[in-house]
Amino acid sequence: MRDSRRRLLWLPVIVVSFALVAAACGGDEDASTPAAAPDTGSSDAAPATTAAATAEEETATAEEEMASVSGEVNISGSSTVEPISIRVAELFEDVAPDVSVTVDGPGTGDGFKLFCAGETDISDASRQIKDSEKEDCFANGITNIVELKVGVDGIAVMTNANNGAVECLSFHQLFDLIGPNGEGASTWAEASAGLPDAPLDIFGPGEESGTFDSFIEIVLEDLADEAGVDATTRTDYSPSGDDNVILQGIQSSDTSLGWVGFAFAVNASGVKLLEVDGGDGCVTPTPDTIASNEYPISRDLWIYVNADAAAANPALVAYVDFYVSDALSQAVSEVGYVPLTDAAHAETADRWHSRSLIS
Amino acid sequence: MISRLSDEKSRAAIAASIERRRVDARGLLFRTVLQACLLLTLALLAVLLITVAFDSTDQLGARFWDFLGGTLRSQSGDEQLGVHQAIYGSMWIAIIVALLAFPIGIGAAVYLEEYAPRNRFTSFIEVNIRNLAGVPSIVYGLLGLALLLNGQIFGLDRLTGGRSTLSGGITLAILVLPIVVITSGEAFRAVPTALREGAYGVGATKWEMIRTQVLPYAAPGILTGTLLSMARAIGEAAPLILVGAVTGRLGDNPGLFDLGALDERFTALPIVITSWTQQSGRDAGFATAAAAAIVVLLVFVLMMNSAAIGLRNRFEKKRG
């Protein structure tokens, strides 16, 4: 009697252990299927023709046909582009409910690592692919890549709304304030002569962020080369990966300075967007000046599609078809970026449908 | 002489305190401070619970089933937003933790307490297990990343499917393993020597003694410790992010008992809470959804804890 009770105690443990082993084995089979997909594509020259054929079919594809497509799409990359890909996926869900789209945003560089290892179908990027990353991809057999521009982002330079002393900053002033030479400067005047003698509290994205990289590339790099210093920021500022934290920092100090994606700054309260002079006079950041690249700190946003994966995966084709359709402008403006001009949008759609590959 | 004097003094003091009912100021102050500590703790907890419960009514009140069945979204807090995938992730992570950490941890504790010789080496191991229990969870995330995702050892990433529920569960199982070993060890140590000697006295072998006396007697203590450690695992977000929990959008929406989805990308309740809190500036739906997800997580943990208490009471009755 006592003994049988003891045995019962261990029974569930044994049963569930078996269940786990079964699950692990089942998992093994499933895992091998997606891993095989990139291999089939990269083995020979055939995928290029398949891709072209699919493209012709797809241009004629109506939305009803999308509804019958099923499959998986894996996206990773820039946290700046992530919202666009997600919004497109949310809109796409209504058209093609059987396609499951997973989107992640670890950063542009990390995204390309996964993309070049064949783990993702699409890589979101807030800058164009670097040569080193391209070589990585090619070395791994990911040779057929379509590069598509999907929107424009501006980086806003901001101060507290109560700060009436500053209206416009030039690239030189930004370099003095935020670049490595500003290290240790605790007032605006100390960092850059001619600016007000007020405490300088700087908030910006951390090194892992695409916005950090873009700010350096667009604003600091050339001036750093001239000055003979490393192209980076000063180290004594408050970095954060969370844009809301940066905005809170700006709001917390009357003479704060910071930079963040235009999308996050434009609707924030207690924050003043500064005009920026990139050499051709002060320009206010607005959707128009950013789309036209007139505002000097603007950058294009990209997605990179694995064309071989697309040839083998109708769900991926349907998703990108939808991505470059009219839904793009809607998604881009809904998440707070600036949509492409009509001409640029047409070029993006054309690049995709003709599968123009990067080389 | 001196003692008589002090005796008289204290007697006088006692008499005075009885007669004049003098207030014991220090004692009263101490008591008040202690009460204030308790009240502060309860007040903080109450504020947290009330705010969260209040914020969550938009989701849990108005669209209860839709919220439970909905999916992880990060761009529009619309009618499809929900925690289905997060519940799937957290539930299976809890199951995997239970299946892996409990047998291994309890087994290790039985060996350490009952079989291992008492020497410097075993006490060195015990000290290290205690230290491991205090290692920050993010470090275990890094271990999971190296072991299960990058496949640096044994190619385990093929078995787990890389960034998957399975990887998350295994990582958290490793995280709670030291805690399980320690709490089970304490439970074994609390078993009265008389019980063991009694078993030996009637001719039981060591294995029979452990199986019929030590394990049943220690069962309530083991259960309490292990299930509390599981509650900790359920609340962890940092290690899960390292092993690839999805924060943005998750395509799959598996059934709760869909074993085939264990090696797919995943999310969990603490992850969606983090993600939605970060999005809360953009869409009011996310703030209420984050609060609702916290309520779901609390209910989840409460259910587990009450199961632990229920089981413990059952075992204790048996023991009695």
PDB file of N, CA, C and O in Angstrom, chain A residues 283-330:
ATOM      1  N   VAL A 283      18.349  74.128 -42.000  1.00  0.00           N
ATOM      2  CA  VAL A 283      17.141  73.489 -42.521  1.00  0.00           C
ATOM      3  C   VAL A 283      16.376  72.866 -41.357  1.00  0.00           C
ATOM      4  O   VAL A 283      16.950  72.173 -40.519  1.00  0.00           O
ATOM      5  N   THR A 284      15.066  73.147 -41.307  1.00  0.00           N
ATOM      6  CA  THR A 284      14.213  72.548 -40.282  1.00  0.00           C
ATOM      7  C   THR A 284      13.882  71.115 -40.684  1.00  0.00           C
ATOM      8  O   THR A 284      13.581  70.868 -41.849  1.00  0.00           O
ATOM      9  N   PRO A 285      13.947  70.167 -39.750  1.00  0.00           N
ATOM     10  CA  PRO A 285      13.537  68.807 -40.117  1.00  0.00           C
ATOM     11  C   PRO A 285      12.022  68.702 -40.254  1.00  0.00           C
ATOM     12  O   PRO A 285      11.296  68.950 -39.299  1.00  0.00           O
ATOM     13  N   THR A 286      11.559  68.405 -41.443  1.00  0.00           N
ATOM     14  CA  THR A 286      10.137  68.145 -41.681  1.00  0.00           C
ATOM     15  C   THR A 286      10.084  66.930 -42.608  1.00  0.00           C
ATOM     16  O   THR A 286      11.101  66.589 -43.220  1.00  0.00           O
ATOM     17  N   PRO A 287       8.934  66.298 -42.719  1.00  0.00           N
ATOM     18  CA  PRO A 287       8.847  65.163 -43.648  1.00  0.00           C
ATOM     19  C   PRO A 287       9.318  65.523 -45.057  1.00  0.00           C
ATOM     20  O   PRO A 287       9.996  64.722 -45.701  1.00  0.00           O
ATOM     21  N   ASP A 288       8.997  66.731 -45.522  1.00  0.00           N
ATOM     22  CA  ASP A 288       9.383  67.127 -46.877  1.00  0.00           C
ATOM     23  C   ASP A 288      10.889  67.280 -47.034  1.00  0.00           C
ATOM     24  O   ASP A 288      11.484  66.764 -47.979  1.00  0.00           O
ATOM     25  N   THR A 289      11.498  68.029 -46.079  1.00  0.00           N
ATOM     26  CA  THR A 289      12.932  68.268 -46.222  1.00  0.00           C
ATOM     27  C   THR A 289      13.718  66.975 -46.053  1.00  0.00           C
ATOM     28  O   THR A 289      14.821  66.842 -46.585  1.00  0.00           O
ATOM     29  N   ILE A 290      13.142  66.007 -45.338  1.00  0.00           N
ATOM     30  CA  ILE A 290      13.851  64.737 -45.159  1.00  0.00           C
ATOM     31  C   ILE A 290      13.728  63.865 -46.407  1.00  0.00           C
ATOM     32  O   ILE A 290      14.712  63.315 -46.892  1.00  0.00           O
ATOM     33  N   ALA A 291      12.506  63.787 -46.980  1.00  0.00           N
ATOM     34  CA  ALA A 291      12.309  62.968 -48.179  1.00  0.00           C
ATOM     35  C   ALA A 291      13.173  63.469 -49.329  1.00  0.00           C
ATOM     36  O   ALA A 291      13.671  62.693 -50.137  1.00  0.00           O
ATOM     37  N   SER A 292      13.360  64.782 -49.394  1.00  0.00           N
ATOM     38  CA  SER A 292      14.138  65.344 -50.497  1.00  0.00           C
ATOM     39  C   SER A 292      15.627  65.350 -50.172  1.00  0.00           C
ATOM     40  O   SER A 292      16.429  65.840 -50.962  1.00  0.00           O
ATOM     41  N   ASN A 293      15.997  64.836 -49.001  1.00  0.00           N
ATOM     42  CA  ASN A 293      17.387  64.862 -48.535  1.00  0.00           C
ATOM     43  C   ASN A 293      17.936  66.274 -48.390  1.00  0.00           C
ATOM     44  O   ASN A 293      19.147  66.475 -48.351  1.00  0.00           O
ATOM     45  N   GLU A 294      17.044  67.280 -48.328  1.00  0.00           N
ATOM     46  CA  GLU A 294      17.470  68.657 -48.150  1.00  0.00           C
ATOM     47  C   GLU A 294      17.961  68.850 -46.717  1.00  0.00           C
ATOM     48  O   GLU A 294      18.961  69.514 -46.469  1.00  0.00           O
ATOM     49  N   TYR A 295      17.234  68.253 -45.772  1.00  0.00           N
ATOM     50  CA  TYR A 295      17.687  68.247 -44.383  1.00  0.00           C
ATOM     51  C   TYR A 295      18.924  67.353 -44.332  1.00  0.00           C
ATOM     52  O   TYR A 295      18.887  66.206 -44.786  1.00  0.00           O
ATOM     53  N   PRO A 296      20.028  67.901 -43.818  1.00  0.00           N
ATOM     54  CA  PRO A 296      21.301  67.179 -44.013  1.00  0.00           C
ATOM     55  C   PRO A 296      21.428  65.842 -43.274  1.00  0.00           C
ATOM     56  O   PRO A 296      22.172  64.991 -43.730  1.00  0.00           O
ATOM     57  N   ILE A 297      20.735  65.662 -42.134  1.00  0.00           N
ATOM     58  CA  ILE A 297      20.894  64.368 -41.454  1.00  0.00           C
ATOM     59  C   ILE A 297      19.698  63.473 -41.775  1.00  0.00           C
ATOM     60  O   ILE A 297      18.844  63.205 -40.936  1.00  0.00           O
ATOM     61  N   SER A 298      19.623  63.025 -43.010  1.00  0.00           N
ATOM     62  CA  SER A 298      18.576  62.069 -43.352  1.00  0.00           C
ATOM     63  C   SER A 298      19.248  60.848 -43.959  1.00  0.00           C
ATOM     64  O   SER A 298      20.342  60.922 -44.492  1.00  0.00           O
ATOM     65  N   ARG A 299      18.588  59.725 -43.825  1.00  0.00           N
ATOM     66  CA  ARG A 299      19.180  58.502 -44.361  1.00  0.00           C
ATOM     67  C   ARG A 299      18.088  57.625 -44.950  1.00  0.00           C
ATOM     68  O   ARG A 299      16.932  57.636 -44.508  1.00  0.00           O
ATOM     69  N   ASP A 300      18.482  56.847 -45.946  1.00  0.00           N
ATOM     70  CA  ASP A 300      17.534  55.952 -46.582  1.00  0.00           C
ATOM     71  C   ASP A 300      17.474  54.637 -45.821  1.00  0.00           C
ATOM     72  O   ASP A 300      18.447  54.213 -45.216  1.00  0.00           O
ATOM     73  N   LEU A 301      16.298  54.010 -45.832  1.00  0.00           N
ATOM     74  CA  LEU A 301      16.108  52.724 -45.157  1.00  0.00           C
ATOM     75  C   LEU A 301      15.936  51.628 -46.204  1.00  0.00           C
ATOM     76  O   LEU A 301      15.311  51.840 -47.235  1.00  0.00           O
ATOM     77  N   TRP A 302      16.501  50.469 -45.937  1.00  0.00           N
ATOM     78  CA  TRP A 302      16.592  49.411 -46.942  1.00  0.00           C
ATOM     79  C   TRP A 302      16.101  48.078 -46.402  1.00  0.00           C
ATOM     80  O   TRP A 302      16.134  47.834 -45.204  1.00  0.00           O
ATOM     81  N   ILE A 303      15.662  47.216 -47.334  1.00  0.00           N
ATOM     82  CA  ILE A 303      15.555  45.799 -46.991  1.00  0.00           C
ATOM     83  C   ILE A 303      16.357  45.023 -48.031  1.00  0.00           C
ATOM     84  O   ILE A 303      16.472  45.447 -49.190  1.00  0.00           O
ATOM     85  N   TYR A 304      16.964  43.942 -47.600  1.00  0.00           N
ATOM     86  CA  TYR A 304      17.722  43.062 -48.490  1.00  0.00           C
ATOM     87  C   TYR A 304      17.016  41.718 -48.522  1.00  0.00           C
ATOM     88  O   TYR A 304      16.750  41.129 -47.479  1.00  0.00           O
ATOM     89  N   VAL A 305      16.670  41.267 -49.732  1.00  0.00           N
ATOM     90  CA  VAL A 305      15.907  40.035 -49.868  1.00  0.00           C
ATOM     91  C   VAL A 305      16.794  38.957 -50.484  1.00  0.00           C
ATOM     92  O   VAL A 305      17.504  39.220 -51.462  1.00  0.00           O
ATOM     93  N   ASN A 306      16.769  37.774 -49.904  1.00  0.00           N
ATOM     94  CA  ASN A 306      17.481  36.631 -50.457  1.00  0.00           C
ATOM     95  C   ASN A 306      16.656  36.079 -51.622  1.00  0.00           C
ATOM     96  O   ASN A 306      15.632  35.433 -51.418  1.00  0.00           O
ATOM     97  N   ALA A 307      17.104  36.346 -52.861  1.00  0.00           N
ATOM     98  CA  ALA A 307      16.317  35.981 -54.042  1.00  0.00           C
ATOM     99  C   ALA A 307      16.226  34.471 -54.212  1.00  0.00           C
ATOM    100  O   ALA A 307      15.226  33.961 -54.713  1.00  0.00           O
ATOM    101  N   ASP A 308      17.254  33.751 -53.796  1.00  0.00           N
ATOM    102  CA  ASP A 308      17.207  32.287 -53.888  1.00  0.00           C
ATOM    103  C   ASP A 308      16.138  31.730 -52.968  1.00  0.00           C
ATOM    104  O   ASP A 308      15.400  30.812 -53.335  1.00  0.00           O
ATOM    105  N   ALA A 309      16.072  32.300 -51.756  1.00  0.00           N
ATOM    106  CA  ALA A 309      15.042  31.864 -50.818  1.00  0.00           C
ATOM    107  C   ALA A 309      13.663  32.177 -51.391  1.00  0.00           C
ATOM    108  O   ALA A 309      12.724  31.389 -51.242  1.00  0.00           O
ATOM    109  N   ALA A 310      13.558  33.329 -52.073  1.00  0.00           N
ATOM    110  CA  ALA A 310      12.273  33.718 -52.656  1.00  0.00           C
ATOM    111  C   ALA A 310      11.850  32.733 -53.737  1.00  0.00           C
ATOM    112  O   ALA A 310      10.677  32.386 -53.861  1.00  0.00           O
ATOM    113  N   ALA A 311      12.829  32.267 -54.524  1.00  0.00           N
ATOM    114  CA  ALA A 311      12.511  31.331 -55.599  1.00  0.00           C
ATOM    115  C   ALA A 311      11.915  30.044 -55.039  1.00  0.00           C
ATOM    116  O   ALA A 311      11.124  29.372 -55.693  1.00  0.00           O
ATOM    117  N   ALA A 312      12.310  29.692 -53.811  1.00  0.00           N
ATOM    118  CA  ALA A 312      11.843  28.438 -53.225  1.00  0.00           C
ATOM    119  C   ALA A 312      10.646  28.637 -52.300  1.00  0.00           C
ATOM    120  O   ALA A 312      10.091  27.682 -51.795  1.00  0.00           O
ATOM    121  N   ASN A 313      10.264  29.889 -52.049  1.00  0.00           N
ATOM    122  CA  ASN A 313       9.272  30.153 -51.015  1.00  0.00           C
ATOM    123  C   ASN A 313       8.231  31.166 -51.499  1.00  0.00           C
ATOM    124  O   ASN A 313       8.452  32.369 -51.454  1.00  0.00           O
ATOM    125  N   PRO A 314       7.091  30.681 -51.976  1.00  0.00           N
ATOM    126  CA  PRO A 314       6.064  31.594 -52.497  1.00  0.00           C
ATOM    127  C   PRO A 314       5.570  32.582 -51.436  1.00  0.00           C
ATOM    128  O   PRO A 314       5.156  33.699 -51.774  1.00  0.00           O
ATOM    129  N   ALA A 315       5.644  32.200 -50.176  1.00  0.00           N
ATOM    130  CA  ALA A 315       5.189  33.101 -49.118  1.00  0.00           C
ATOM    131  C   ALA A 315       6.071  34.344 -49.072  1.00  0.00           C
ATOM    132  O   ALA A 315       5.583  35.466 -48.906  1.00  0.00           O
ATOM    133  N   LEU A 316       7.387  34.143 -49.257  1.00  0.00           N
ATOM    134  CA  LEU A 316       8.321  35.260 -49.254  1.00  0.00           C
ATOM    135  C   LEU A 316       8.050  36.185 -50.432  1.00  0.00           C
ATOM    136  O   LEU A 316       8.035  37.413 -50.295  1.00  0.00           O
ATOM    137  N   VAL A 317       7.793  35.583 -51.615  1.00  0.00           N
ATOM    138  CA  VAL A 317       7.490  36.386 -52.800  1.00  0.00           C
ATOM    139  C   VAL A 317       6.240  37.223 -52.558  1.00  0.00           C
ATOM    140  O   VAL A 317       6.217  38.427 -52.816  1.00  0.00           O
ATOM    141  N   ALA A 318       5.204  36.580 -52.021  1.00  0.00           N
ATOM    142  CA  ALA A 318       3.950  37.292 -51.796  1.00  0.00           C
ATOM    143  C   ALA A 318       4.150  38.445 -50.813  1.00  0.00           C
ATOM    144  O   ALA A 318       3.629  39.547 -51.007  1.00  0.00           O
ATOM    145  N   TYR A 319       4.960  38.200 -49.779  1.00  0.00           N
ATOM    146  CA  TYR A 319       5.183  39.235 -48.767  1.00  0.00           C
ATOM    147  C   TYR A 319       5.931  40.425 -49.360  1.00  0.00           C
ATOM    148  O   TYR A 319       5.547  41.572 -49.141  1.00  0.00           O
ATOM    149  N   VAL A 320       6.998  40.153 -50.120  1.00  0.00           N
ATOM    150  CA  VAL A 320       7.757  41.269 -50.697  1.00  0.00           C
ATOM    151  C   VAL A 320       6.930  41.985 -51.768  1.00  0.00           C
ATOM    152  O   VAL A 320       6.974  43.210 -51.879  1.00  0.00           O
ATOM    153  N   ASP A 321       6.145  41.223 -52.551  1.00  0.00           N
ATOM    154  CA  ASP A 321       5.228  41.855 -53.500  1.00  0.00           C
ATOM    155  C   ASP A 321       4.347  42.870 -52.786  1.00  0.00           C
ATOM    156  O   ASP A 321       4.129  43.986 -53.250  1.00  0.00           O
ATOM    157  N   PHE A 322       3.838  42.430 -51.642  1.00  0.00           N
ATOM    158  CA  PHE A 322       2.959  43.292 -50.864  1.00  0.00           C
ATOM    159  C   PHE A 322       3.745  44.466 -50.285  1.00  0.00           C
ATOM    160  O   PHE A 322       3.263  45.596 -50.235  1.00  0.00           O
ATOM    161  N   TYR A 323       4.977  44.191 -49.876  1.00  0.00           N
ATOM    162  CA  TYR A 323       5.855  45.211 -49.272  1.00  0.00           C
ATOM    163  C   TYR A 323       6.061  46.380 -50.231  1.00  0.00           C
ATOM    164  O   TYR A 323       5.986  47.548 -49.844  1.00  0.00           O
ATOM    165  N   VAL A 324       6.319  46.073 -51.510  1.00  0.00           N
ATOM    166  CA  VAL A 324       6.630  47.143 -52.470  1.00  0.00           C
ATOM    167  C   VAL A 324       5.371  47.714 -53.120  1.00  0.00           C
ATOM    168  O   VAL A 324       5.453  48.578 -53.975  1.00  0.00           O
ATOM    169  N   SER A 325       4.193  47.232 -52.706  1.00  0.00           N
ATOM    170  CA  SER A 325       2.954  47.773 -53.259  1.00  0.00           C
ATOM    171  C   SER A 325       2.581  49.068 -52.539  1.00  0.00           C
ATOM    172  O   SER A 325       3.378  49.620 -51.791  1.00  0.00           O
ATOM    173  N   ASP A 326       1.357  49.525 -52.740  1.00  0.00           N
ATOM    174  CA  ASP A 326       0.915  50.773 -52.106  1.00  0.00           C
ATOM    175  C   ASP A 326       0.954  50.710 -50.590  1.00  0.00           C
ATOM    176  O   ASP A 326       0.992  51.722 -49.909  1.00  0.00           O
ATOM    177  N   ALA A 327       0.945  49.474 -50.062  1.00  0.00           N
ATOM    178  CA  ALA A 327       0.955  49.316 -48.605  1.00  0.00           C
ATOM    179  C   ALA A 327       2.191  49.953 -47.988  1.00  0.00           C
ATOM    180  O   ALA A 327       2.171  50.370 -46.828  1.00  0.00           O
ATOM    181  N   LEU A 328       3.284  50.049 -48.782  1.00  0.00           N
ATOM    182  CA  LEU A 328       4.540  50.558 -48.238  1.00  0.00           C
ATOM    183  C   LEU A 328       4.403  51.981 -47.708  1.00  0.00           C
ATOM    184  O   LEU A 328       4.764  52.265 -46.571  1.00  0.00           O
ATOM    185  N   SER A 329       3.842  52.875 -48.541  1.00  0.00           N
ATOM    186  CA  SER A 329       3.721  54.274 -48.119  1.00  0.00           C
ATOM    187  C   SER A 329       2.874  54.375 -46.858  1.00  0.00           C
ATOM    188  O   SER A 329       3.189  55.123 -45.938  1.00  0.00           O
ATOM    189  N   GLN A 330       1.799  53.579 -46.839  1.00  0.00           N
ATOM    190  CA  GLN A 330       0.919  53.591 -45.668  1.00  0.00           C
ATOM    191  C   GLN A 330       1.680  53.153 -44.420  1.00  0.00           C
ATOM    192  O   GLN A 330       1.662  53.846 -43.392  1.00  0.00           O
TER     193      GLN A 330
END
